[in-house]
CSV table of C-alpha atoms in Angstrom, one decimal:
chain,number,residue,atom,x,y,z
A,1,MET,CA,-0.9,9.2,-35.3
A,2,THR,CA,2.3,7.1,-35.9
A,3,ARG,CA,3.1,4.5,-39.2
A,4,SER,CA,4.4,0.8,-38.2
A,5,ILE,CA,5.3,-2.1,-40.3
A,6,ARG,CA,2.7,-5.6,-39.0
A,7,ALA,CA,3.4,-8.6,-40.9
A,8,THR,CA,0.4,-9.9,-42.4
A,9,GLY,CA,0.1,-13.8,-42.6
A,10,GLY,CA,1.5,-14.3,-46.5
A,11,GLY,CA,5.0,-12.9,-45.1
A,12,ARG,CA,4.6,-10.1,-46.3
A,13,PHE,CA,4.6,-6.4,-44.4
A,14,ILE,CA,2.6,-3.2,-44.3
A,15,PRO,CA,1.9,0.1,-43.3
A,16,VAL,CA,-0.4,0.2,-41.1
A,17,GLU,CA,-1.8,3.4,-39.0
A,18,GLU,CA,-1.2,3.6,-34.9
A,19,PRO,CA,-2.0,5.8,-32.2
A,20,ALA,CA,0.8,7.7,-30.7
A,21,THR,CA,2.0,6.3,-26.9
A,22,LEU,CA,2.7,8.0,-23.5
A,23,PRO,CA,6.3,7.0,-22.8
A,24,GLY,CA,5.5,4.2,-20.1
A,25,ALA,CA,1.9,4.5,-20.5
A,26,GLY,CA,-0.1,1.2,-22.6
A,27,GLY,CA,-3.1,3.6,-23.8
A,28,PRO,CA,-3.1,6.1,-26.5
A,29,ARG,CA,-1.9,10.0,-26.2
A,30,HIS,CA,-4.6,12.7,-25.2
A,31,ALA,CA,-4.1,16.0,-24.5
A,32,LEU,CA,-5.0,15.9,-20.9
A,33,PRO,CA,-7.3,18.7,-19.7
A,34,PRO,CA,-6.3,20.8,-17.6
A,35,GLY,CA,-9.3,20.4,-15.1
A,36,ARG,CA,-8.1,16.7,-14.8
A,37,ASN,CA,-4.7,17.5,-13.9
A,38,ARG,CA,-5.8,19.9,-11.3
A,39,SER,CA,-8.4,17.3,-10.2
A,40,SER,CA,-5.8,14.6,-9.7
A,41,THR,CA,-3.8,16.8,-7.2
A,42,ARG,CA,-6.3,17.8,-5.6
A,43,ASN,CA,-7.3,14.3,-5.0
A,44,SER,CA,-3.9,13.2,-4.5
A,45,LEU,CA,-3.9,15.7,-1.6
A,46,ILE,CA,-6.7,15.2,0.1
A,47,ALA,CA,-6.2,10.8,-0.2
A,48,SER,CA,-2.6,11.7,1.4
A,49,SER,CA,-4.1,14.2,4.0
A,50,SER,CA,-6.4,11.7,5.5
A,51,GLY,CA,-4.0,9.1,6.0
A,52,LEU,CA,-1.7,11.4,7.7
A,53,ALA,CA,-4.4,12.7,9.6
A,54,SER,CA,-6.1,9.3,10.7
A,55,GLY,CA,-2.6,8.2,11.8
A,56,LEU,CA,-2.3,11.4,13.8
A,57,LEU,CA,-5.9,10.3,15.5
A,58,ASN,CA,-4.4,7.1,16.0
A,59,ALA,CA,-1.0,8.0,17.8
A,60,ALA,CA,-4.1,10.5,19.9
A,61,VAL,CA,-5.5,7.9,21.1
A,62,LEU,CA,-2.6,5.5,21.9
A,63,ALA,CA,-0.4,7.9,23.6
A,64,LEU,CA,-3.4,9.3,26.0
A,65,SER,CA,-4.2,5.5,26.9
A,66,ALA,CA,-0.7,5.2,27.8
A,67,ARG,CA,-0.6,8.1,30.1
A,68,ASP,CA,-4.0,6.8,31.7
A,69,GLY,CA,-1.9,3.9,32.4
A,70,GLN,CA,-3.7,1.3,30.5
A,71,THR,CA,-0.7,-0.4,29.4
A,72,GLY,CA,-3.0,-4.0,28.9
A,73,GLU,CA,-5.2,-2.9,26.5
A,74,ILE,CA,-2.2,-1.6,24.5
A,75,ALA,CA,-0.7,-4.9,24.7
A,76,ALA,CA,-3.8,-6.5,23.7
A,77,TYR,CA,-4.2,-4.0,20.7
A,78,THR,CA,-1.1,-4.7,19.7
A,79,VAL,CA,-0.6,-8.4,20.2
A,80,VAL,CA,-3.8,-9.4,18.4
A,81,THR,CA,-3.4,-6.9,15.6
A,82,ALA,CA,-0.1,-8.3,14.0
A,83,ALA,CA,-1.4,-12.0,14.6
A,84,LEU,CA,-4.7,-11.6,12.9
A,85,THR,CA,-2.8,-9.1,9.9
A,86,LEU,CA,-0.7,-12.4,9.5
A,87,VAL,CA,-4.4,-14.4,9.2
A,88,GLY,CA,-5.7,-11.7,6.6
A,89,ILE,CA,-2.8,-12.1,4.3
A,90,ALA,CA,-2.7,-15.7,4.7
A,91,VAL,CA,-6.2,-16.1,3.8
A,92,ALA,CA,-7.1,-12.9,1.0
A,93,GLY,CA,-3.0,-11.3,0.6
A,94,GLY,CA,-3.7,-8.8,-2.0
A,95,SER,CA,-7.4,-9.2,-2.5
A,96,PRO,CA,-7.5,-5.6,-1.7
A,97,LEU,CA,-5.3,-4.6,-4.9
A,98,LEU,CA,-7.2,-6.7,-7.2
A,99,TYR,CA,-10.6,-5.7,-5.9
A,100,ILE,CA,-9.6,-2.1,-6.7
A,101,SER,CA,-8.3,-3.1,-10.0
A,102,GLY,CA,-10.7,-6.4,-11.4
A,103,ASP,CA,-13.3,-6.4,-13.0
A,104,ALA,CA,-16.5,-6.7,-12.3
A,105,GLU,CA,-16.3,-10.8,-11.8
A,106,GLN,CA,-12.6,-10.4,-10.0
A,107,ARG,CA,-14.8,-8.0,-7.7
A,108,ARG,CA,-17.3,-10.2,-6.6
A,109,ALA,CA,-15.2,-12.7,-6.0
A,110,VAL,CA,-13.1,-11.2,-3.1
A,111,ARG,CA,-16.3,-9.9,-2.0
A,112,SER,CA,-18.0,-13.7,-1.8
A,113,GLN,CA,-14.1,-14.5,-0.5
A,114,TRP,CA,-14.3,-11.7,2.2
A,115,VAL,CA,-17.7,-13.3,3.5
A,116,PHE,CA,-17.1,-16.8,2.8
A,117,LEU,CA,-13.2,-17.5,4.0
A,118,THR,CA,-12.0,-13.9,5.5
A,119,LEU,CA,-14.3,-13.2,8.0
A,120,PRO,CA,-14.8,-17.1,9.1
A,121,SER,CA,-10.7,-17.1,9.0
A,122,MET,CA,-10.5,-14.3,11.4
A,123,ALA,CA,-13.2,-14.9,13.9
A,124,VAL,CA,-11.2,-18.9,14.3
A,125,GLY,CA,-8.0,-17.1,14.9
A,126,THR,CA,-9.0,-14.4,17.6
A,127,VAL,CA,-10.6,-17.1,19.9
A,128,ALA,CA,-7.4,-19.1,18.8
A,129,ILE,CA,-4.6,-16.3,19.7
A,130,GLY,CA,-7.4,-15.8,22.7
A,131,ALA,CA,-6.5,-18.6,23.8
A,132,PHE,CA,-3.0,-18.9,23.5
A,133,TYR,CA,-2.6,-15.2,24.8
A,134,SER,CA,-4.9,-15.5,27.9
A,135,ARG,CA,-2.6,-18.0,29.9
A,136,SER,CA,-0.1,-14.7,30.1
A,137,GLY,CA,-2.3,-12.5,31.6
A,138,TYR,CA,-4.1,-10.9,28.7
A,139,GLU,CA,-8.2,-10.2,29.5
A,140,TRP,CA,-10.6,-12.2,27.5
A,141,PRO,CA,-12.6,-9.0,26.7
A,142,ALA,CA,-9.6,-6.6,25.6
A,143,MET,CA,-8.6,-9.4,23.0
A,144,LEU,CA,-12.1,-10.0,21.6
A,145,ALA,CA,-12.8,-6.9,20.9
A,146,VAL,CA,-9.5,-6.3,18.7
A,147,GLY,CA,-10.0,-8.6,16.8
A,148,ALA,CA,-14.2,-7.4,16.1
A,149,VAL,CA,-11.4,-4.1,15.2
A,150,ALA,CA,-9.1,-6.5,13.0
A,151,VAL,CA,-12.3,-7.7,10.9
A,152,GLY,CA,-13.5,-4.3,10.9
A,153,ASN,CA,-10.7,-2.9,9.7
A,154,ASN,CA,-10.3,-6.0,6.4
A,155,LEU,CA,-13.7,-4.7,5.4
A,156,ALA,CA,-13.0,-1.5,4.9
A,157,ALA,CA,-10.0,-1.6,3.0
A,158,LEU,CA,-12.4,-3.0,0.4
A,159,GLN,CA,-15.1,-0.8,1.4
A,160,LEU,CA,-12.8,2.4,0.1
A,161,GLY,CA,-11.5,0.4,-2.3
A,162,ASP,CA,-15.5,0.6,-4.3
A,163,LEU,CA,-15.1,4.4,-3.0
A,164,ALA,CA,-11.3,5.1,-4.5
A,165,ARG,CA,-13.1,3.4,-7.8
A,166,GLU,CA,-15.5,6.1,-7.6
A,167,LEU,CA,-13.2,8.8,-7.2
A,168,ARG,CA,-15.5,10.0,-3.9
A,169,PHE,CA,-11.8,11.0,-2.1
A,170,ILE,CA,-13.6,13.3,0.3
A,171,ARG,CA,-16.0,10.7,1.3
A,172,SER,CA,-13.1,8.1,1.5
A,173,ALA,CA,-11.8,10.6,3.6
A,174,LEU,CA,-14.4,11.0,6.1
A,175,VAL,CA,-15.0,7.2,6.4
A,176,ILE,CA,-11.2,6.9,7.8
A,177,CYS,CA,-10.8,10.1,10.5
A,178,GLY,CA,-14.3,10.4,11.3
A,179,CYS,CA,-14.7,7.4,13.0
A,180,LYS,CA,-11.0,7.8,15.3
A,181,VAL,CA,-12.9,11.6,16.4
A,182,PRO,CA,-15.7,9.3,18.5
A,183,ALA,CA,-12.9,7.0,19.8
A,184,LEU,CA,-10.4,10.1,20.7
A,185,LEU,CA,-13.2,11.0,22.8
A,186,MET,CA,-14.2,8.0,24.8
A,187,VAL,CA,-10.5,7.9,25.2
A,188,VAL,CA,-10.3,11.4,26.7
A,189,THR,CA,-13.4,11.0,28.8
A,190,GLY,CA,-12.1,7.3,30.3
A,191,ALA,CA,-13.0,4.9,28.0
A,192,ARG,CA,-11.1,2.2,27.9
A,193,LEU,CA,-9.0,2.1,24.2
A,194,THR,CA,-10.2,-1.4,23.7
A,195,THR,CA,-13.3,-0.1,24.1
A,196,ALA,CA,-13.5,3.4,22.4
A,197,LEU,CA,-12.2,1.3,19.2
A,198,LEU,CA,-15.0,-1.3,19.4
A,199,VAL,CA,-17.0,1.9,19.0
A,200,ALA,CA,-14.7,3.4,16.4
A,201,THR,CA,-14.8,0.1,14.1
A,202,VAL,CA,-19.4,0.2,14.1
A,203,VAL,CA,-19.4,4.3,13.5
A,204,GLN,CA,-16.6,3.4,10.6
A,205,PHE,CA,-18.6,0.5,9.1
A,206,LEU,CA,-21.9,2.7,9.4
A,207,VAL,CA,-20.4,5.9,7.6
A,208,ALA,CA,-18.9,3.7,5.4
A,209,GLU,CA,-22.2,2.0,4.1
A,210,ALA,CA,-23.8,5.3,3.7
A,211,CYS,CA,-20.8,6.9,1.6
A,212,LEU,CA,-21.1,4.1,-0.8
A,213,GLY,CA,-24.8,4.1,-1.5
A,214,ARG,CA,-26.3,2.6,-4.2
A,215,HIS,CA,-22.4,0.4,-4.0
A,216,SER,CA,-23.8,-0.5,-0.1
A,217,TRP,CA,-22.3,-3.8,0.9
A,218,LEU,CA,-25.6,-4.6,2.5
A,219,ARG,CA,-27.9,-4.0,-0.6
A,220,PRO,CA,-29.7,-7.4,-2.0
A,221,ALA,CA,-27.7,-7.3,-5.0
A,222,ARG,CA,-24.5,-7.8,-3.4
A,223,LEU,CA,-25.3,-10.4,-1.4
A,224,THR,CA,-26.9,-12.4,-4.0
A,225,ASP,CA,-23.8,-12.3,-5.8
A,226,LEU,CA,-22.3,-14.3,-3.3
A,227,SER,CA,-21.1,-17.8,-3.8
A,228,PRO,CA,-18.2,-20.8,-2.1
A,229,ARG,CA,-17.4,-21.3,-5.9
A,230,ARG,CA,-16.8,-17.8,-6.2
A,231,ALA,CA,-14.8,-17.1,-3.1
A,232,MET,CA,-12.6,-20.4,-4.1
A,233,SER,CA,-11.7,-18.6,-7.5
A,234,VAL,CA,-9.7,-15.5,-5.9
A,235,PHE,CA,-7.2,-18.1,-5.4
A,236,GLY,CA,-6.5,-18.6,-9.3
A,237,MET,CA,-7.1,-14.9,-9.9
A,238,ASN,CA,-4.6,-13.8,-7.6
A,239,ARG,CA,-1.9,-15.8,-7.5
A,240,HIS,CA,-0.1,-12.9,-8.8
A,241,LEU,CA,-0.9,-10.3,-5.9
A,242,PHE,CA,-0.5,-12.6,-3.2
A,243,THR,CA,2.8,-13.4,-3.7
A,244,TYR,CA,3.5,-9.7,-3.9
A,245,THR,CA,1.8,-9.0,-0.7
A,246,ILE,CA,4.0,-11.6,1.1
A,247,ALA,CA,6.7,-9.7,0.0
A,248,GLU,CA,5.8,-6.5,0.6
A,249,PHE,CA,5.1,-8.1,3.9
A,250,TYR,CA,8.4,-9.6,3.8
A,251,SER,CA,10.8,-6.3,2.5
A,252,GLY,CA,8.6,-3.9,5.7
A,253,ARG,CA,9.9,-6.7,8.9
A,254,VAL,CA,12.7,-8.8,7.7
A,255,THR,CA,15.3,-6.2,9.3
A,256,THR,CA,13.1,-5.0,12.3
A,257,VAL,CA,12.9,-9.3,13.3
A,258,ALA,CA,16.9,-9.7,12.1
A,259,LEU,CA,17.9,-6.6,14.8
A,260,SER,CA,15.5,-8.2,16.9
A,261,LEU,CA,17.5,-11.3,17.0
A,262,ILE,CA,20.4,-9.7,18.7
A,263,ALA,CA,19.1,-6.1,20.1
A,264,THR,CA,18.2,-5.2,23.6
A,265,PRO,CA,14.9,-4.6,24.3
A,266,ARG,CA,16.1,-1.5,24.8
A,267,VAL,CA,17.5,-0.6,21.4
A,268,MET,CA,14.4,-2.7,19.4
A,269,GLY,CA,12.5,-0.6,21.2
A,270,ALA,CA,13.8,2.5,20.0
A,271,PHE,CA,14.0,1.7,16.6
A,272,GLY,CA,10.7,0.4,16.7
A,273,ALA,CA,10.5,4.0,17.1
A,274,VAL,CA,11.8,5.3,14.9
A,275,ILE,CA,10.4,3.0,12.2
A,276,SER,CA,7.0,3.7,12.8
A,277,VAL,CA,7.8,6.9,11.7
A,278,TYR,CA,9.2,5.5,8.5
A,279,GLN,CA,6.5,3.6,8.0
A,280,ALA,CA,3.8,6.2,8.6
A,281,LEU,CA,5.4,8.8,6.0
A,282,GLY,CA,5.4,5.8,4.1
A,283,GLY,CA,1.9,4.8,4.1
A,284,VAL,CA,0.9,8.5,3.7
A,285,LEU,CA,2.8,8.5,0.1
A,286,LEU,CA,1.2,5.3,-1.0
A,287,ALA,CA,-2.4,6.5,-0.5
A,288,ALA,CA,-1.6,9.1,-2.7
A,289,LEU,CA,-0.3,6.7,-4.8
A,290,ARG,CA,-3.4,4.7,-5.0
A,291,VAL,CA,-5.2,8.0,-7.1
A,292,SER,CA,-2.5,6.9,-9.9
A,293,LEU,CA,-3.5,3.1,-9.8
A,294,VAL,CA,-7.6,4.2,-9.8
A,295,GLY,CA,-7.1,6.9,-12.9
A,296,ARG,CA,-5.5,3.4,-14.2
A,297,VAL,CA,-8.2,1.2,-14.0
A,298,ARG,CA,-11.0,3.7,-14.8
A,299,ILE,CA,-9.0,4.0,-18.2
A,300,ARG,CA,-9.2,0.4,-18.4
A,301,GLN,CA,-11.9,-0.3,-18.0
A,302,GLY,CA,-14.0,2.3,-19.9
A,303,ILE,CA,-15.1,4.4,-16.9
A,304,GLY,CA,-14.9,8.1,-17.4
A,305,GLY,CA,-12.9,10.1,-19.9
A,306,ARG,CA,-10.7,8.3,-22.7
A,307,THR,CA,-8.1,9.9,-21.8
A,308,GLY,CA,-4.3,8.7,-21.8
A,309,PRO,CA,-3.2,8.2,-17.7
A,310,ASP,CA,-2.5,11.0,-16.0
A,311,ARG,CA,1.2,11.3,-14.4
A,312,GLN,CA,0.0,14.1,-11.9
A,313,ALA,CA,-0.9,11.7,-9.0
A,314,GLU,CA,3.4,10.0,-9.7
A,315,LEU,CA,4.2,14.0,-9.6
A,316,VAL,CA,2.5,14.7,-6.4
A,317,ALA,CA,3.9,11.9,-4.6
A,318,VAL,CA,7.2,11.6,-5.5
A,319,LEU,CA,7.6,15.2,-4.7
A,320,GLY,CA,5.9,15.1,-1.2
A,321,ALA,CA,8.7,12.2,-0.6
A,322,THR,CA,11.6,14.3,-1.6
A,323,VAL,CA,10.2,16.8,1.2
A,324,MET,CA,8.9,14.8,3.9
A,325,ALA,CA,12.7,13.6,3.3
A,326,VAL,CA,13.9,16.6,3.5
A,327,VAL,CA,12.3,17.9,6.7
A,328,THR,CA,12.8,14.6,8.0
A,329,ALA,CA,16.1,14.5,7.7
A,330,VAL,CA,16.8,18.5,8.9
A,331,GLY,CA,14.5,17.6,12.0
A,332,ALA,CA,15.3,14.2,12.8
A,333,PRO,CA,16.9,14.7,15.9
A,334,TRP,CA,14.6,16.9,17.4
A,335,ILE,CA,11.9,14.0,16.2
A,336,SER,CA,14.3,11.5,18.1
A,337,GLY,CA,15.3,13.7,20.9
A,338,GLU,CA,12.2,16.2,21.7
A,339,LEU,CA,9.2,14.0,19.9
A,340,LEU,CA,10.0,10.4,20.7
A,341,ARG,CA,12.4,10.9,24.1
A,342,LEU,CA,14.5,8.2,22.9
A,343,PRO,CA,17.8,8.7,25.4
A,344,ASP,CA,21.4,9.1,22.7
A,345,SER,CA,21.7,10.4,19.1
A,346,GLY,CA,22.1,7.0,17.6
A,347,PRO,CA,18.2,7.1,16.7
A,348,ALA,CA,19.1,10.5,15.0
A,349,VAL,CA,21.3,8.6,12.5
A,350,TRP,CA,18.6,6.5,11.8
A,351,LEU,CA,15.4,8.2,10.6
A,352,ILE,CA,18.2,10.6,8.8
A,353,LEU,CA,18.8,6.5,6.4
A,354,LEU,CA,15.2,5.8,6.5
A,355,ALA,CA,14.2,9.1,5.4
A,356,VAL,CA,16.3,9.3,2.5
A,357,ALA,CA,14.8,5.8,1.6
A,358,LEU,CA,11.7,7.6,0.8
A,359,PRO,CA,12.1,9.1,-2.4
A,360,PHE,CA,13.3,6.0,-3.6
A,361,MET,CA,10.4,3.9,-2.4
A,362,THR,CA,8.0,6.2,-3.5
A,363,VAL,CA,9.2,5.5,-6.9
A,364,ALA,CA,9.5,1.8,-6.9
A,365,ARG,CA,5.5,1.5,-5.5
A,366,ALA,CA,4.6,4.5,-8.4
A,367,ALA,CA,5.7,1.7,-10.9
A,368,THR,CA,4.3,-1.3,-8.8
A,369,LEU,CA,1.1,0.1,-8.4
A,370,ASN,CA,0.7,1.9,-12.1
A,371,LEU,CA,1.4,-2.2,-13.6
A,372,ILE,CA,-1.5,-3.2,-10.8
A,373,GLY,CA,-3.9,-0.8,-12.5
A,374,ASP,CA,-3.0,-2.2,-15.7
A,375,ALA,CA,-3.7,-5.4,-15.1
A,376,ASP,CA,0.3,-6.3,-15.4
A,377,TYR,CA,0.1,-8.4,-12.1
A,378,GLY,CA,3.2,-10.8,-13.0
A,379,THR,CA,5.5,-7.4,-13.9
A,380,ALA,CA,4.4,-5.5,-10.3
A,381,THR,CA,5.5,-9.5,-8.3
A,382,ARG,CA,8.7,-9.2,-9.9
A,383,ILE,CA,9.3,-6.0,-8.9
A,384,MET,CA,8.4,-6.4,-5.2
A,385,LEU,CA,10.5,-9.5,-5.5
A,386,LEU,CA,13.6,-7.9,-6.6
A,387,ASN,CA,13.0,-5.7,-3.2
A,388,ALA,CA,12.3,-9.0,-1.0
A,389,ALA,CA,15.8,-10.4,-2.5
A,390,LEU,CA,17.6,-6.9,-2.8
A,391,ILE,CA,16.7,-6.5,1.3
A,392,SER,CA,17.5,-9.9,2.1
A,393,PRO,CA,21.2,-10.0,2.3
A,394,LEU,CA,22.3,-6.3,3.4
A,395,ALA,CA,20.3,-7.2,5.9
A,396,ILE,CA,21.9,-10.6,6.8
A,397,VAL,CA,25.4,-8.7,6.5
A,398,ALA,CA,24.3,-5.1,7.9
A,399,VAL,CA,22.1,-6.1,10.9
A,400,PRO,CA,24.9,-8.1,13.1
A,401,LEU,CA,27.8,-6.0,11.9
A,402,ALA,CA,26.6,-2.5,12.2
A,403,GLY,CA,22.8,-3.4,14.1
A,404,PRO,CA,19.7,-0.9,13.9
A,405,MET,CA,22.4,1.5,11.4
A,406,GLY,CA,22.8,-1.6,9.8
A,407,ALA,CA,19.0,-2.4,9.1
A,408,ALA,CA,18.3,1.5,7.8
A,409,VAL,CA,21.2,1.0,5.4
A,410,SER,CA,19.2,-2.4,4.8
A,411,THR,CA,16.1,-0.1,4.0
A,412,LEU,CA,17.9,2.1,2.4
A,413,GLY,CA,20.2,-0.2,-0.1
A,414,ALA,CA,17.4,-2.1,-1.0
A,415,GLU,CA,14.7,0.7,-2.7
A,416,VAL,CA,18.0,2.5,-4.0
A,417,LEU,CA,19.0,-0.8,-5.5
A,418,THR,CA,15.3,-1.6,-6.8
A,419,VAL,CA,15.0,2.4,-8.4
A,420,ALA,CA,18.0,1.6,-9.9
A,421,ALA,CA,16.9,-1.7,-11.7
A,422,LEU,CA,13.9,-0.6,-12.9
A,423,GLY,CA,16.3,2.4,-14.4
A,424,LEU,CA,18.3,0.7,-17.0
A,425,PRO,CA,16.1,-0.4,-18.8
A,426,TRP,CA,14.2,2.9,-19.4
A,427,LEU,CA,18.0,4.4,-20.3
A,428,ARG,CA,18.5,1.5,-22.5
A,429,ARG,CA,15.0,1.8,-24.2
A,430,ARG,CA,16.5,5.5,-25.0
A,431,GLY,CA,20.0,4.7,-26.0
A,432,ARG,CA,21.2,5.8,-23.3
A,433,TRP,CA,22.6,3.0,-21.2
A,434,PRO,CA,24.9,0.9,-23.7
A,435,ALA,CA,23.2,-3.3,-23.3
A,436,VAL,CA,27.2,-4.7,-24.4
A,437,ALA,CA,29.7,-2.0,-23.8
A,438,GLY,CA,31.4,-1.9,-27.0
A,439,PRO,CA,32.7,1.3,-29.5
A,440,PRO,CA,30.0,2.6,-31.4
A,441,LEU,CA,29.1,1.1,-34.6
A,442,ARG,CA,29.8,3.5,-37.9
A,443,GLY,CA,28.1,6.1,-38.9
A,444,GLN,CA,25.9,5.7,-35.8
A,445,GLY,CA,26.3,8.0,-32.4
A,446,ARG,CA,25.3,5.2,-30.2
A,447,PRO,CA,26.9,2.4,-28.9
A,448,ALA,CA,25.9,-1.2,-30.5
A,449,PRO,CA,23.5,-2.6,-29.2
């Protein structure tokens, strides 16, 4: 316990006892049991490993489909998925984060939003996208199947949020990876890509419902909670996280869009392959960071024990990012040349720059996800907006000057500057960085504030 001073209504000050707090945490300090540290590490490894395995299975499915000449199926999958991702963000951006971090009423509202707004919007979007692209030779059955896959994946994000709040990470891994195996087997036996993905989506839904048990979306108690009024209320609850999602989406794609305006298709294809590797590694790290987010949500809402926030998941993610950065940078020539079959040495340099950005990206996202876990949505959104504001001028200057190299430098620079901006207040609070330069005050060892 520590003593502090509190003002009373009459202008007097009295000492009060307050619990000591963890650095950077809002909760009381308690010794974390060794078993909890081990559990957090295990959950982080399971979450990140399942994300990596899912990415590898997806890559295998697409590679086998490409080898079999299913370019039309792959094109339909790429186009419809990209367009419906924008529809999902426009209608319900940030809702998966609110669902995993919110209270009971907020979670009921997000479920209502999915049924009354997200599902109809994505269905209409699928038909509209199909009508537009069918004139370019895309097949209706393939586009409708991909639309159903996108709807199922959108729902799966909320189902996985239910499992994460209950710390059911092994079950989450079963949902994430188990559905990919039937798709892979179907493609190996000659099935169409979109048909295999549709079957995988149905399997994913059924497995998720089985794993959720009493929290299943199909239980009558869940269905009676749904209402259009609750669906509309999400827009008021979710304004910060909606902006957060838009800023994150923008930061991840602005360099690619800027490069596409000046680069040839050949260069864009090479950069797209390299940036896909970076995004896949980033997805693995974000999966590990979700463990820390869930831990803070459970503490804040009184689910489980009353111990302070566990930083083990963050340490695992940052350590993993550092190892990934080193391995990717060292193996960049082999990845770009032998694995991706890219023609020259330029992509290897781009990949090295993006690999160096991984630890910085992980630290920045750890900060924002921890704030979301603590329900400080406004501060998390301001950090993500800062990241978007930093990458914009870098991309405007660097991409026209250096092409793909400039795009990679912009990504690295924005992440480094974001972490630097986060670190300065931390240093100032500890007296290691003066707010205003000047000589030390008399009798003090630190510079004047």
